[in-house]
Amino acid sequence: MQLVSKARLYELAVTSPLIVFFSFAVGGTAIQIIREISGQAYSTQLALSVGVKGLGGIFAGLQVVLFIVRKLPISKLRSWWPRILAVIGANSLLPFLMIPVSTPTGSINILSSVLMIGGITGSILVLSQLGRSFSITPQARGLVVSGPYRVVRHPLYLSEQFITFGMMLQYRQPWALIVCAVSVALQFPRIHYEEKVLSETFSAYPAYAGKTARLIPGIY
């Protein structure tokens, strides 16, 4: 019991920066929503903006909860490179903040918002299914093959790509397109390392992988 307690404390210590970061994100999102609602008359654009921010806050809050309650890892890759790559890939959208906003209007803004709303909603549903097995770096905490995982092996990555494409439309081109392309490319090695540790840990994973597409059923 003492060993488990130390492992849990170590786990919380390692993830504490992410817990703090996402907690601030939730608070900041709530403040932004309150300001938007109180400062503007109702419009479709306002509804879409509040929808994106509200769902984003829920997504961030859910990650905070899962970081605290998730299972301890059964196994993980020993090399530091897969972990570093996973962290970079998970934060690959941050360079968007260094690009001027394009302030899209009309159909482009609607498309952007719909992509982000769909992607964040999908991410929330996937995280809810993944539950205490959630991890950012390549670790085996539990094997989940139900819900959206019955359709594709990496539904969270798939959902996040919709968010990526939606965000891309909010920023100046071609720089935003470059950030988007790099972000998408980084997910493939993440998938490789994640599948490697799952295959090594769970004997049932190779059979599951053999009958389930990675991202797009019938294609990949």
PDB file of C-alpha atoms in Angstrom:
ATOM      1  CA  MET A   1       0.000   0.000   0.000  1.00  0.00           C
ATOM      2  CA  GLN A   2       2.884   2.332   0.793  1.00  0.00           C
ATOM      3  CA  LEU A   3       4.357   1.727  -2.665  1.00  0.00           C
ATOM      4  CA  VAL A   4       1.052   2.494  -4.369  1.00  0.00           C
ATOM      5  CA  SER A   5       0.717   5.695  -2.354  1.00  0.00           C
ATOM      6  CA  LYS A   6       4.177   6.887  -3.415  1.00  0.00           C
ATOM      7  CA  ALA A   7       3.424   6.037  -7.028  1.00  0.00           C
ATOM      8  CA  ARG A   8       0.208   8.045  -6.887  1.00  0.00           C
ATOM      9  CA  LEU A   9       1.964  11.041  -5.332  1.00  0.00           C
ATOM     10  CA  TYR A  10       4.672  10.874  -7.991  1.00  0.00           C
ATOM     11  CA  GLU A  11       1.996  10.701 -10.697  1.00  0.00           C
ATOM     12  CA  LEU A  12       0.249  13.802  -9.349  1.00  0.00           C
ATOM     13  CA  ALA A  13       3.542  15.670  -8.987  1.00  0.00           C
ATOM     14  CA  VAL A  14       4.497  14.960 -12.597  1.00  0.00           C
ATOM     15  CA  THR A  15       1.113  16.012 -13.963  1.00  0.00           C
ATOM     16  CA  SER A  16       0.628  18.986 -11.620  1.00  0.00           C
ATOM     17  CA  PRO A  17       1.791  21.560 -14.242  1.00  0.00           C
ATOM     18  CA  LEU A  18      -0.859  20.245 -16.661  1.00  0.00           C
ATOM     19  CA  ILE A  19      -3.501  20.217 -13.940  1.00  0.00           C
ATOM     20  CA  VAL A  20      -2.715  23.856 -13.118  1.00  0.00           C
ATOM     21  CA  PHE A  21      -2.583  24.845 -16.797  1.00  0.00           C
ATOM     22  CA  PHE A  22      -5.942  23.289 -17.678  1.00  0.00           C
ATOM     23  CA  SER A  23      -7.514  24.638 -14.474  1.00  0.00           C
ATOM     24  CA  PHE A  24      -6.498  28.156 -15.481  1.00  0.00           C
ATOM     25  CA  ALA A  25      -7.838  27.439 -18.969  1.00  0.00           C
ATOM     26  CA  VAL A  26     -11.233  26.553 -17.496  1.00  0.00           C
ATOM     27  CA  GLY A  27     -11.309  29.726 -15.427  1.00  0.00           C
ATOM     28  CA  GLY A  28     -10.143  31.913 -18.293  1.00  0.00           C
ATOM     29  CA  THR A  29     -12.724  30.412 -20.634  1.00  0.00           C
ATOM     30  CA  ALA A  30     -15.510  31.074 -18.141  1.00  0.00           C
ATOM     31  CA  ILE A  31     -14.450  34.719 -17.859  1.00  0.00           C
ATOM     32  CA  GLN A  32     -14.355  35.101 -21.647  1.00  0.00           C
ATOM     33  CA  ILE A  33     -17.831  33.622 -22.021  1.00  0.00           C
ATOM     34  CA  ILE A  34     -19.282  35.932 -19.361  1.00  0.00           C
ATOM     35  CA  ARG A  35     -17.734  38.972 -21.052  1.00  0.00           C
ATOM     36  CA  GLU A  36     -19.014  37.950 -24.480  1.00  0.00           C
ATOM     37  CA  ILE A  37     -22.543  37.298 -23.281  1.00  0.00           C
ATOM     38  CA  SER A  38     -22.759  40.536 -21.304  1.00  0.00           C
ATOM     39  CA  GLY A  39     -21.136  42.700 -23.959  1.00  0.00           C
ATOM     40  CA  GLN A  40     -22.934  41.698 -27.160  1.00  0.00           C
ATOM     41  CA  ALA A  41     -26.424  41.267 -28.506  1.00  0.00           C
ATOM     42  CA  TYR A  42     -27.404  37.739 -29.504  1.00  0.00           C
ATOM     43  CA  SER A  43     -26.235  36.622 -32.940  1.00  0.00           C
ATOM     44  CA  THR A  44     -25.286  33.398 -34.691  1.00  0.00           C
ATOM     45  CA  GLN A  45     -21.622  34.346 -34.450  1.00  0.00           C
ATOM     46  CA  LEU A  46     -21.955  34.920 -30.688  1.00  0.00           C
ATOM     47  CA  ALA A  47     -23.701  31.573 -30.227  1.00  0.00           C
ATOM     48  CA  LEU A  48     -20.967  29.773 -32.171  1.00  0.00           C
ATOM     49  CA  SER A  49     -18.204  31.544 -30.259  1.00  0.00           C
ATOM     50  CA  VAL A  50     -19.775  30.753 -26.888  1.00  0.00           C
ATOM     51  CA  GLY A  51     -20.351  27.166 -28.011  1.00  0.00           C
ATOM     52  CA  VAL A  52     -16.702  26.687 -28.953  1.00  0.00           C
ATOM     53  CA  LYS A  53     -15.433  28.269 -25.737  1.00  0.00           C
ATOM     54  CA  GLY A  54     -17.932  26.456 -23.532  1.00  0.00           C
ATOM     55  CA  LEU A  55     -17.116  23.046 -24.973  1.00  0.00           C
ATOM     56  CA  GLY A  56     -13.415  23.879 -24.802  1.00  0.00           C
ATOM     57  CA  GLY A  57     -13.788  24.636 -21.091  1.00  0.00           C
ATOM     58  CA  ILE A  58     -15.567  21.326 -20.520  1.00  0.00           C
ATOM     59  CA  PHE A  59     -12.831  19.489 -22.428  1.00  0.00           C
ATOM     60  CA  ALA A  60     -10.111  21.140 -20.338  1.00  0.00           C
ATOM     61  CA  GLY A  61     -11.998  20.487 -17.098  1.00  0.00           C
ATOM     62  CA  LEU A  62     -12.492  16.830 -17.966  1.00  0.00           C
ATOM     63  CA  GLN A  63      -8.749  16.447 -18.499  1.00  0.00           C
ATOM     64  CA  VAL A  64      -8.096  17.946 -15.058  1.00  0.00           C
ATOM     65  CA  VAL A  65     -10.395  15.371 -13.465  1.00  0.00           C
ATOM     66  CA  LEU A  66      -8.874  12.475 -15.396  1.00  0.00           C
ATOM     67  CA  PHE A  67      -5.316  13.522 -14.568  1.00  0.00           C
ATOM     68  CA  ILE A  68      -6.255  13.283 -10.889  1.00  0.00           C
ATOM     69  CA  VAL A  69      -8.262  10.034 -10.896  1.00  0.00           C
ATOM     70  CA  ARG A  70      -6.688   8.032 -13.731  1.00  0.00           C
ATOM     71  CA  LYS A  71      -5.139   4.612 -13.192  1.00  0.00           C
ATOM     72  CA  LEU A  72      -1.447   4.196 -12.590  1.00  0.00           C
ATOM     73  CA  PRO A  73       0.419   3.039 -15.710  1.00  0.00           C
ATOM     74  CA  ILE A  74       0.894  -0.684 -16.165  1.00  0.00           C
ATOM     75  CA  SER A  75       3.804  -0.086 -18.517  1.00  0.00           C
ATOM     76  CA  LYS A  76       5.425   2.693 -20.535  1.00  0.00           C
ATOM     77  CA  LEU A  77       8.134   3.082 -23.138  1.00  0.00           C
ATOM     78  CA  ARG A  78      11.537   3.560 -21.527  1.00  0.00           C
ATOM     79  CA  SER A  79      12.925   5.916 -24.144  1.00  0.00           C
ATOM     80  CA  TRP A  80      12.455   9.640 -23.571  1.00  0.00           C
ATOM     81  CA  TRP A  81      11.997  10.405 -27.270  1.00  0.00           C
ATOM     82  CA  PRO A  82       8.408   9.028 -27.533  1.00  0.00           C
ATOM     83  CA  ARG A  83       7.432  11.031 -24.443  1.00  0.00           C
ATOM     84  CA  ILE A  84       8.984  14.251 -25.758  1.00  0.00           C
ATOM     85  CA  LEU A  85       7.330  13.702 -29.132  1.00  0.00           C
ATOM     86  CA  ALA A  86       3.972  13.114 -27.444  1.00  0.00           C
ATOM     87  CA  VAL A  87       4.221  16.364 -25.472  1.00  0.00           C
ATOM     88  CA  ILE A  88       5.188  18.299 -28.605  1.00  0.00           C
ATOM     89  CA  GLY A  89       2.373  16.688 -30.578  1.00  0.00           C
ATOM     90  CA  ALA A  90      -0.185  17.376 -27.846  1.00  0.00           C
ATOM     91  CA  ASN A  91       0.813  21.065 -27.821  1.00  0.00           C
ATOM     92  CA  SER A  92       1.417  21.459 -31.548  1.00  0.00           C
ATOM     93  CA  LEU A  93      -1.436  23.961 -31.888  1.00  0.00           C
ATOM     94  CA  LEU A  94       0.219  26.541 -29.622  1.00  0.00           C
ATOM     95  CA  PRO A  95       2.137  28.130 -32.564  1.00  0.00           C
ATOM     96  CA  PHE A  96      -1.267  29.358 -33.789  1.00  0.00           C
ATOM     97  CA  LEU A  97      -0.984  31.964 -31.023  1.00  0.00           C
ATOM     98  CA  MET A  98       2.023  33.496 -32.801  1.00  0.00           C
ATOM     99  CA  ILE A  99       0.120  33.961 -36.070  1.00  0.00           C
ATOM    100  CA  PRO A 100      -2.104  36.999 -36.737  1.00  0.00           C
ATOM    101  CA  VAL A 101      -5.828  36.268 -36.498  1.00  0.00           C
ATOM    102  CA  SER A 102      -7.672  36.531 -39.806  1.00  0.00           C
ATOM    103  CA  THR A 103     -11.124  37.169 -38.264  1.00  0.00           C
ATOM    104  CA  PRO A 104     -13.091  35.092 -40.802  1.00  0.00           C
ATOM    105  CA  THR A 105     -16.654  36.086 -41.584  1.00  0.00           C
ATOM    106  CA  GLY A 106     -19.679  34.474 -43.164  1.00  0.00           C
ATOM    107  CA  SER A 107     -19.441  30.859 -44.295  1.00  0.00           C
ATOM    108  CA  ILE A 108     -15.746  30.509 -43.362  1.00  0.00           C
ATOM    109  CA  ASN A 109     -16.430  31.489 -39.773  1.00  0.00           C
ATOM    110  CA  ILE A 110     -19.389  29.111 -39.592  1.00  0.00           C
ATOM    111  CA  LEU A 111     -17.334  26.258 -41.066  1.00  0.00           C
ATOM    112  CA  SER A 112     -14.514  26.965 -38.624  1.00  0.00           C
ATOM    113  CA  SER A 113     -16.878  26.971 -35.640  1.00  0.00           C
ATOM    114  CA  VAL A 114     -18.723  23.839 -36.770  1.00  0.00           C
ATOM    115  CA  LEU A 115     -15.437  21.953 -37.204  1.00  0.00           C
ATOM    116  CA  MET A 116     -14.241  22.995 -33.761  1.00  0.00           C
ATOM    117  CA  ILE A 117     -17.575  22.293 -32.070  1.00  0.00           C
ATOM    118  CA  GLY A 118     -17.744  18.874 -33.710  1.00  0.00           C
ATOM    119  CA  GLY A 119     -14.126  18.100 -32.845  1.00  0.00           C
ATOM    120  CA  ILE A 120     -14.383  19.211 -29.218  1.00  0.00           C
ATOM    121  CA  THR A 121     -17.688  17.382 -28.740  1.00  0.00           C
ATOM    122  CA  GLY A 122     -16.127  14.223 -30.174  1.00  0.00           C
ATOM    123  CA  SER A 123     -13.082  14.649 -27.941  1.00  0.00           C
ATOM    124  CA  ILE A 124     -15.266  14.976 -24.848  1.00  0.00           C
ATOM    125  CA  LEU A 125     -17.202  11.832 -25.730  1.00  0.00           C
ATOM    126  CA  VAL A 126     -14.001   9.893 -26.418  1.00  0.00           C
ATOM    127  CA  LEU A 127     -12.371  11.061 -23.182  1.00  0.00           C
ATOM    128  CA  SER A 128     -15.495  10.030 -21.284  1.00  0.00           C
ATOM    129  CA  GLN A 129     -15.175   6.552 -22.797  1.00  0.00           C
ATOM    130  CA  LEU A 130     -11.428   6.389 -22.222  1.00  0.00           C
ATOM    131  CA  GLY A 131     -11.903   7.457 -18.619  1.00  0.00           C
ATOM    132  CA  ARG A 132      -9.183   6.534 -16.158  1.00  0.00           C
ATOM    133  CA  SER A 133      -7.049   5.006 -18.936  1.00  0.00           C
ATOM    134  CA  PHE A 134      -6.372   8.492 -20.345  1.00  0.00           C
ATOM    135  CA  SER A 135      -2.752   9.450 -20.993  1.00  0.00           C
ATOM    136  CA  ILE A 136      -0.849  11.897 -23.177  1.00  0.00           C
ATOM    137  CA  THR A 137       2.474  10.055 -23.375  1.00  0.00           C
ATOM    138  CA  PRO A 138       2.733   6.443 -24.653  1.00  0.00           C
ATOM    139  CA  GLN A 139       1.583   4.474 -21.597  1.00  0.00           C
ATOM    140  CA  ALA A 140      -0.615   1.448 -21.006  1.00  0.00           C
ATOM    141  CA  ARG A 141      -3.134   2.188 -18.275  1.00  0.00           C
ATOM    142  CA  GLY A 142      -6.014   0.076 -19.568  1.00  0.00           C
ATOM    143  CA  LEU A 143      -7.323  -1.333 -22.836  1.00  0.00           C
ATOM    144  CA  VAL A 144     -10.485   0.367 -24.095  1.00  0.00           C
ATOM    145  CA  VAL A 145     -12.122  -1.148 -27.182  1.00  0.00           C
ATOM    146  CA  SER A 146     -15.748  -0.101 -26.688  1.00  0.00           C
ATOM    147  CA  GLY A 147     -17.741   2.945 -27.788  1.00  0.00           C
ATOM    148  CA  PRO A 148     -15.928   4.975 -30.475  1.00  0.00           C
ATOM    149  CA  TYR A 149     -12.947   2.630 -30.100  1.00  0.00           C
ATOM    150  CA  ARG A 150     -15.035  -0.041 -31.814  1.00  0.00           C
ATOM    151  CA  VAL A 151     -14.953   2.087 -34.982  1.00  0.00           C
ATOM    152  CA  VAL A 152     -11.358   3.371 -35.001  1.00  0.00           C
ATOM    153  CA  ARG A 153      -8.326   2.776 -32.796  1.00  0.00           C
ATOM    154  CA  HIS A 154      -7.575   6.458 -32.231  1.00  0.00           C
ATOM    155  CA  PRO A 155     -10.865   8.397 -32.121  1.00  0.00           C
ATOM    156  CA  LEU A 156      -9.375  11.093 -29.886  1.00  0.00           C
ATOM    157  CA  TYR A 157      -6.689  11.949 -32.437  1.00  0.00           C
ATOM    158  CA  LEU A 158      -9.320  11.942 -35.165  1.00  0.00           C
ATOM    159  CA  SER A 159     -11.562  14.325 -33.214  1.00  0.00           C
ATOM    160  CA  GLU A 160      -8.647  16.620 -32.491  1.00  0.00           C
ATOM    161  CA  GLN A 161      -7.897  16.956 -36.206  1.00  0.00           C
ATOM    162  CA  PHE A 162     -11.306  18.550 -36.728  1.00  0.00           C
ATOM    163  CA  ILE A 163     -10.341  21.072 -34.048  1.00  0.00           C
ATOM    164  CA  THR A 164      -7.029  21.654 -35.835  1.00  0.00           C
ATOM    165  CA  PHE A 165      -8.681  22.313 -39.202  1.00  0.00           C
ATOM    166  CA  GLY A 166     -11.243  24.604 -37.579  1.00  0.00           C
ATOM    167  CA  MET A 167      -8.556  26.627 -35.813  1.00  0.00           C
ATOM    168  CA  MET A 168      -6.534  26.895 -39.015  1.00  0.00           C
ATOM    169  CA  LEU A 169      -9.362  28.859 -40.636  1.00  0.00           C
ATOM    170  CA  GLN A 170      -9.198  31.440 -37.851  1.00  0.00           C
ATOM    171  CA  TYR A 171      -5.611  32.485 -38.646  1.00  0.00           C
ATOM    172  CA  ARG A 172      -3.629  34.027 -41.503  1.00  0.00           C
ATOM    173  CA  GLN A 173      -2.494  31.806 -44.354  1.00  0.00           C
ATOM    174  CA  PRO A 174      -0.241  30.195 -45.418  1.00  0.00           C
ATOM    175  CA  TRP A 175       1.342  30.136 -41.938  1.00  0.00           C
ATOM    176  CA  ALA A 176      -1.722  28.596 -40.320  1.00  0.00           C
ATOM    177  CA  LEU A 177      -1.774  25.869 -42.966  1.00  0.00           C
ATOM    178  CA  ILE A 178       1.864  25.056 -42.194  1.00  0.00           C
ATOM    179  CA  VAL A 179       1.143  24.787 -38.458  1.00  0.00           C
ATOM    180  CA  CYS A 180      -1.856  22.590 -39.234  1.00  0.00           C
ATOM    181  CA  ALA A 181       0.187  20.293 -41.498  1.00  0.00           C
ATOM    182  CA  VAL A 182       2.976  19.929 -38.915  1.00  0.00           C
ATOM    183  CA  SER A 183       0.433  19.218 -36.168  1.00  0.00           C
ATOM    184  CA  VAL A 184      -1.252  16.494 -38.220  1.00  0.00           C
ATOM    185  CA  ALA A 185       2.104  14.957 -39.185  1.00  0.00           C
ATOM    186  CA  LEU A 186       3.179  14.747 -35.534  1.00  0.00           C
ATOM    187  CA  GLN A 187       0.205  12.556 -34.656  1.00  0.00           C
ATOM    188  CA  PHE A 188       1.414   9.618 -36.767  1.00  0.00           C
ATOM    189  CA  PRO A 189       4.566   8.865 -34.732  1.00  0.00           C
ATOM    190  CA  ARG A 190       2.458   9.336 -31.590  1.00  0.00           C
ATOM    191  CA  ILE A 191       0.104   6.660 -32.907  1.00  0.00           C
ATOM    192  CA  HIS A 192       3.054   4.370 -33.667  1.00  0.00           C
ATOM    193  CA  TYR A 193       4.529   4.590 -30.169  1.00  0.00           C
ATOM    194  CA  GLU A 194       1.142   4.312 -28.477  1.00  0.00           C
ATOM    195  CA  GLU A 195       0.323   1.152 -30.417  1.00  0.00           C
ATOM    196  CA  LYS A 196       3.767  -0.236 -29.629  1.00  0.00           C
ATOM    197  CA  VAL A 197       3.280  -0.033 -25.857  1.00  0.00           C
ATOM    198  CA  LEU A 198      -0.307  -1.299 -26.039  1.00  0.00           C
ATOM    199  CA  SER A 199       0.738  -4.279 -28.172  1.00  0.00           C
ATOM    200  CA  GLU A 200       3.533  -5.142 -25.757  1.00  0.00           C
ATOM    201  CA  THR A 201       1.246  -4.881 -22.732  1.00  0.00           C
ATOM    202  CA  PHE A 202      -2.105  -6.316 -23.794  1.00  0.00           C
ATOM    203  CA  SER A 203      -2.202  -9.643 -25.621  1.00  0.00           C
ATOM    204  CA  ALA A 204      -5.638  -8.803 -27.030  1.00  0.00           C
ATOM    205  CA  TYR A 205      -4.476  -5.594 -28.718  1.00  0.00           C
ATOM    206  CA  PRO A 206      -2.965  -7.092 -31.917  1.00  0.00           C
ATOM    207  CA  ALA A 207      -6.233  -8.900 -32.712  1.00  0.00           C
ATOM    208  CA  TYR A 208      -8.204  -5.715 -32.006  1.00  0.00           C
ATOM    209  CA  ALA A 209      -5.830  -3.691 -34.204  1.00  0.00           C
ATOM    210  CA  GLY A 210      -6.117  -6.255 -36.975  1.00  0.00           C
ATOM    211  CA  LYS A 211      -9.861  -5.697 -37.365  1.00  0.00           C
ATOM    212  CA  THR A 212     -10.140  -1.990 -36.488  1.00  0.00           C
ATOM    213  CA  ALA A 213      -8.957   0.962 -38.605  1.00  0.00           C
ATOM    214  CA  ARG A 214      -6.546   3.470 -37.126  1.00  0.00           C
ATOM    215  CA  LEU A 215      -8.355   6.659 -38.095  1.00  0.00           C
ATOM    216  CA  ILE A 216     -10.622   6.189 -41.122  1.00  0.00           C
ATOM    217  CA  PRO A 217     -12.625   2.953 -41.541  1.00  0.00           C
ATOM    218  CA  GLY A 218     -11.815   1.206 -44.816  1.00  0.00           C
ATOM    219  CA  ILE A 219      -8.970   3.604 -45.632  1.00  0.00           C
ATOM    220  CA  TYR A 220      -6.422   3.790 -42.802  1.00  0.00           C
TER     221      TYR A 220
END
